[in-house]
Amino acid sequence: MKYFSYIWRNMRRNRVRTVLTIGSIAISLFLMMIMLSFLSVNQNVSESLKGYNRVIAMSSQGFATPVPIRFVDEVALMPEVLAASPLSWYGGKYQEEVMPFAQFGIYPDKILQIWDELDMPDDQSKAFQADPSGCVIGYKMAAERNLKIGDPLPLKGTIYPFDLNLTVRGIYKCPPDRDGRMLMFNWNLLEEGLKKEFQGRQAGNAGTVFAKIKTGGDLAAFCKKVDASTINSDTPTRTQTEDAFVAQFAELWGDMRTMISAVGLAVVISLVFVSGNAMAMALRERTTEIAVLKAIGFTNGKILGMVLTESVLVALMGGIVGSLGCKLLFDVFDVSPYTAGALPFFFIPWQTAILGLGSSLIIGFVSGLFPAVAAARLGVIQGLRKVV
Amino acid sequence: MSENLAIQLNKVSKEYSRNSMRIPVLQGLDLDVRQGEFLALMGPSGSGKTTLLNLIAGLDRSTSGDVNVDGLNLSQLSESQLTRWRADHIGFIFQMYNLIPVMTAQENVELPLLLQPVSRSERRKRATTALKIVGLDGREDHYPRQLSGGQEQRVAIARAIVTDPALIVADEPTGDLDRTSASEILDLLETLHRDLEKTIVMVTHDPQAASRASRLLRLDKGQLVGDETQAEAKFRLGAF
Ligand SMILES: Nc1ncnc2c1ncn2[C@@H]1O[C@H](COP(=O)(O)OP(=O)(O)O)[C@@H](O)[C@H]1O
Ligand SMILES: [Mg+2]
């Protein structure tokens, strides 16, 4: 395109202004990407969990109230169930880091049957089951903290009144949308600890119950059945499919979703004004020049096209930096170690990045429209007279 | 209409309206300009020189009367037709040079060629030739701010001739230049007139500039009050 070089140089005329426009678009879209992805990541994970046939049972009172360990065994005996394990949150400190990663007391012989997308060599699995104080960690955590099989892994209790001195027996691999930083150890360690250090108070509890249902099982019916079986016990349960369990975190954000969308729209509109203003200023400075172009034969349509192209290019650069930059940043740089396990993984989905890019195109087009039309309609005579 | 007439005005009037008031600027002008004439247009400020030039160059339209350039009645063209016609037929030279500051001399000269069906290499070649004609070979990569006023105006002249238009219009082309530079610009215009046989219409305040033209036109209050060949003018002024 033969006019490109001229358009490009026009963009670079007032570099500070162009950079500021690009910068404000980039920063706003960057933040928008994070907000939108925050919502969608949860949703994506929830979607990806469907088909794994897993349920989570917890007390109807919520997380904080544990269910008795015998309940795990009752669930395991139900004919629909393939395997069941407690999932007991330990929440210890590692080398003075508070809650650096998720730590669960589980049944070592069951957990990989349930979490079958976690992948670990058989010999490691056997070693883990053989060592009462063994533990299994995710490959990301192993890499980040340089932990190898056989390394000691001490945890300081914060919720529990005792420490755990674990040894790494296995390192699991997992798909990118699963937590690669979990630590799992034998649930018995919690039980023994409570008996020894806490006079047995709080012992016999399972936190939550995690179970995998045999293929073809009706998950919804199963959840109802479990809850019906406990309704008259001391600890009535609430059983959900794993994807519903994860999705409820997104639902916590439900109201926020509308608000975030509204904020996003407001941001886009204000960016239209920011870049529209910059474009209008740029063109005001070029009034005579545009008149000269028209005098020597550039049609109104050509002028309109050049101004619009310039405006779209500026905004698109902001979009590329803000949206693609944000995506790339979170692809390369993993924030989850800094979120204390609250976000096991965070990434900008492609559709969100494309949405950001699309927004920048719209911002560029709409904001350029008025200045472009004004430039196209500028009278040649008036434009030329400004200097003479 | 004679074939060799470059410009022909028939009872051309132009008025502006300002606040519902009609301001007559040009009143019933008749004018014939032959191909290859070098016309100087003089007159006091506000007499309508620029307005007349704009009509001839197809930048503006007359209120009444016909403006014919190269046998074409401009008032019959639509605005976009007029714009394209200018690209092919007119070379513009302005008092303030009006080069594009972000483009090099070469690129400024190539600019009008972007509108022509001309290849990239052909554009280069023609712009280089035009710059050579105005004596700026070697300055192709200079930006306007790196050139003197006289040099800038020479780039502007190169831009005006690069499409090889039949008619060149210049509105006070030396108005912002010192004597020496002005004289060089006028030399150039004379060359274009003499060697390339361009028709040139030049508005000027400067009698010395006007003396380079082949014909002198005087405008006062929107009417032609003088029209003489250079020989007649010189004779009248006692130059012989
Ligand atoms: N767009 C316009 N609206 C109203 N009056 C104008 C306009 N353009 C020019 N004029 C008037 O027309 C007259 C002639 O202007 P112009 O052709 O520029 O004169 P010159 O070039 O001889 O100085 C002046 O009185 C000027 O004020
Ligand atoms: Mg004037």
PDB file of N, CA, C and O in Angstrom, chain A residues 45 48-49 52 54 115-119 139-140 172-181 344-345 347:
ATOM      1  N   VAL A  45     -12.111 -24.128  33.415  1.00  0.00           N
ATOM      2  CA  VAL A  45     -11.721 -25.271  34.228  1.00  0.00           C
ATOM      3  C   VAL A  45     -12.945 -26.111  34.546  1.00  0.00           C
ATOM      4  O   VAL A  45     -12.935 -27.338  34.415  1.00  0.00           O
ATOM      5  N   SER A  48     -13.824 -28.164  31.676  1.00  0.00           N
ATOM      6  CA  SER A  48     -12.883 -29.253  31.413  1.00  0.00           C
ATOM      7  C   SER A  48     -13.051 -30.393  32.413  1.00  0.00           C
ATOM      8  O   SER A  48     -12.566 -31.491  32.195  1.00  0.00           O
ATOM      9  N   LEU A  49     -13.730 -30.125  33.522  1.00  0.00           N
ATOM     10  CA  LEU A  49     -13.884 -31.165  34.540  1.00  0.00           C
ATOM     11  C   LEU A  49     -15.044 -32.099  34.233  1.00  0.00           C
ATOM     12  O   LEU A  49     -15.126 -33.211  34.755  1.00  0.00           O
ATOM     13  N   TYR A  52     -15.195 -36.206  33.872  1.00  0.00           N
ATOM     14  CA  TYR A  52     -14.302 -36.944  34.762  1.00  0.00           C
ATOM     15  C   TYR A  52     -15.080 -37.686  35.854  1.00  0.00           C
ATOM     16  O   TYR A  52     -14.500 -38.393  36.667  1.00  0.00           O
ATOM     17  N   ARG A  54     -16.590 -36.949  38.656  1.00  0.00           N
ATOM     18  CA  ARG A  54     -16.176 -36.847  40.056  1.00  0.00           C
ATOM     19  C   ARG A  54     -17.164 -36.002  40.848  1.00  0.00           C
ATOM     20  O   ARG A  54     -17.793 -35.093  40.305  1.00  0.00           O
ATOM     21  N   TRP A 115      -8.143 -38.932  40.695  1.00  0.00           N
ATOM     22  CA  TRP A 115      -7.559 -37.858  39.878  1.00  0.00           C
ATOM     23  C   TRP A 115      -6.764 -38.508  38.756  1.00  0.00           C
ATOM     24  O   TRP A 115      -5.535 -38.448  38.748  1.00  0.00           O
ATOM     25  N   ASP A 116      -7.433 -39.135  37.827  1.00  0.00           N
ATOM     26  CA  ASP A 116      -6.692 -39.957  36.873  1.00  0.00           C
ATOM     27  C   ASP A 116      -5.983 -39.141  35.798  1.00  0.00           C
ATOM     28  O   ASP A 116      -5.240 -39.689  34.998  1.00  0.00           O
ATOM     29  N   GLU A 117      -6.201 -37.824  35.782  1.00  0.00           N
ATOM     30  CA  GLU A 117      -5.415 -37.024  34.831  1.00  0.00           C
ATOM     31  C   GLU A 117      -4.068 -36.619  35.424  1.00  0.00           C
ATOM     32  O   GLU A 117      -3.220 -36.059  34.728  1.00  0.00           O
ATOM     33  N   LEU A 118      -3.875 -36.895  36.725  1.00  0.00           N
ATOM     34  CA  LEU A 118      -2.541 -36.692  37.297  1.00  0.00           C
ATOM     35  C   LEU A 118      -1.733 -37.941  36.959  1.00  0.00           C
ATOM     36  O   LEU A 118      -2.188 -39.064  37.181  1.00  0.00           O
ATOM     37  N   ASP A 119      -0.540 -37.727  36.463  1.00  0.00           N
ATOM     38  CA  ASP A 119       0.212 -38.835  35.883  1.00  0.00           C
ATOM     39  C   ASP A 119       1.516 -39.030  36.654  1.00  0.00           C
ATOM     40  O   ASP A 119       2.289 -38.090  36.814  1.00  0.00           O
ATOM     41  N   TYR A 139       4.555 -31.309  39.352  1.00  0.00           N
ATOM     42  CA  TYR A 139       5.814 -31.096  38.609  1.00  0.00           C
ATOM     43  C   TYR A 139       6.234 -29.633  38.593  1.00  0.00           C
ATOM     44  O   TYR A 139       7.412 -29.307  38.579  1.00  0.00           O
ATOM     45  N   LYS A 140       5.250 -28.733  38.614  1.00  0.00           N
ATOM     46  CA  LYS A 140       5.601 -27.301  38.602  1.00  0.00           C
ATOM     47  C   LYS A 140       6.297 -26.914  39.900  1.00  0.00           C
ATOM     48  O   LYS A 140       7.298 -26.228  39.910  1.00  0.00           O
ATOM     49  N   TYR A 172       4.031 -35.706  40.234  1.00  0.00           N
ATOM     50  CA  TYR A 172       3.039 -35.982  39.183  1.00  0.00           C
ATOM     51  C   TYR A 172       3.075 -34.922  38.093  1.00  0.00           C
ATOM     52  O   TYR A 172       3.452 -33.783  38.322  1.00  0.00           O
ATOM     53  N   LYS A 173       2.709 -35.369  36.915  1.00  0.00           N
ATOM     54  CA  LYS A 173       2.506 -34.441  35.795  1.00  0.00           C
ATOM     55  C   LYS A 173       1.007 -34.274  35.610  1.00  0.00           C
ATOM     56  O   LYS A 173       0.230 -35.153  35.994  1.00  0.00           O
ATOM     57  N   CYS A 174       0.609 -33.144  35.007  1.00  0.00           N
ATOM     58  CA  CYS A 174      -0.819 -32.931  34.776  1.00  0.00           C
ATOM     59  C   CYS A 174      -1.023 -31.976  33.612  1.00  0.00           C
ATOM     60  O   CYS A 174      -0.097 -31.276  33.212  1.00  0.00           O
ATOM     61  N   PRO A 175      -2.250 -31.960  33.040  1.00  0.00           N
ATOM     62  CA  PRO A 175      -2.530 -31.017  31.951  1.00  0.00           C
ATOM     63  C   PRO A 175      -2.401 -29.574  32.458  1.00  0.00           C
ATOM     64  O   PRO A 175      -2.474 -29.340  33.666  1.00  0.00           O
ATOM     65  N   PRO A 176      -2.227 -28.606  31.539  1.00  0.00           N
ATOM     66  CA  PRO A 176      -1.989 -27.225  31.968  1.00  0.00           C
ATOM     67  C   PRO A 176      -3.150 -26.601  32.737  1.00  0.00           C
ATOM     68  O   PRO A 176      -2.938 -25.645  33.488  1.00  0.00           O
ATOM     69  N   ASP A 177      -4.354 -27.127  32.567  1.00  0.00           N
ATOM     70  CA  ASP A 177      -5.453 -26.524  33.325  1.00  0.00           C
ATOM     71  C   ASP A 177      -5.750 -27.275  34.629  1.00  0.00           C
ATOM     72  O   ASP A 177      -6.838 -27.235  35.164  1.00  0.00           O
ATOM     73  N   ARG A 178      -4.748 -27.982  35.107  1.00  0.00           N
ATOM     74  CA  ARG A 178      -4.853 -28.584  36.443  1.00  0.00           C
ATOM     75  C   ARG A 178      -3.736 -28.011  37.307  1.00  0.00           C
ATOM     76  O   ARG A 178      -2.714 -27.552  36.794  1.00  0.00           O
ATOM     77  N   ASP A 179      -3.953 -28.064  38.625  1.00  0.00           N
ATOM     78  CA  ASP A 179      -2.976 -27.482  39.544  1.00  0.00           C
ATOM     79  C   ASP A 179      -1.709 -28.344  39.574  1.00  0.00           C
ATOM     80  O   ASP A 179      -1.733 -29.471  40.052  1.00  0.00           O
ATOM     81  N   GLY A 180      -0.615 -27.795  39.086  1.00  0.00           N
ATOM     82  CA  GLY A 180       0.659 -28.521  39.078  1.00  0.00           C
ATOM     83  C   GLY A 180       1.501 -28.234  40.306  1.00  0.00           C
ATOM     84  O   GLY A 180       2.718 -28.447  40.288  1.00  0.00           O
ATOM     85  N   ARG A 181       0.859 -27.704  41.355  1.00  0.00           N
ATOM     86  CA  ARG A 181       1.626 -27.342  42.548  1.00  0.00           C
ATOM     87  C   ARG A 181       1.026 -27.914  43.825  1.00  0.00           C
ATOM     88  O   ARG A 181       1.245 -27.388  44.901  1.00  0.00           O
ATOM     89  N   PRO A 344      -4.701 -21.541  41.155  1.00  0.00           N
ATOM     90  CA  PRO A 344      -3.713 -22.569  40.819  1.00  0.00           C
ATOM     91  C   PRO A 344      -3.104 -22.340  39.443  1.00  0.00           C
ATOM     92  O   PRO A 344      -1.983 -22.730  39.170  1.00  0.00           O
ATOM     93  N   PHE A 345      -3.855 -21.692  38.582  1.00  0.00           N
ATOM     94  CA  PHE A 345      -3.301 -21.326  37.275  1.00  0.00           C
ATOM     95  C   PHE A 345      -4.084 -20.148  36.788  1.00  0.00           C
ATOM     96  O   PHE A 345      -5.241 -19.953  37.145  1.00  0.00           O
ATOM     97  N   PHE A 347      -4.460 -17.856  33.076  1.00  0.00           N
ATOM     98  CA  PHE A 347      -4.021 -17.575  31.713  1.00  0.00           C
ATOM     99  C   PHE A 347      -5.085 -16.753  31.021  1.00  0.00           C
ATOM    100  O   PHE A 347      -6.230 -16.702  31.472  1.00  0.00           O
TER     101      PHE A 347
END
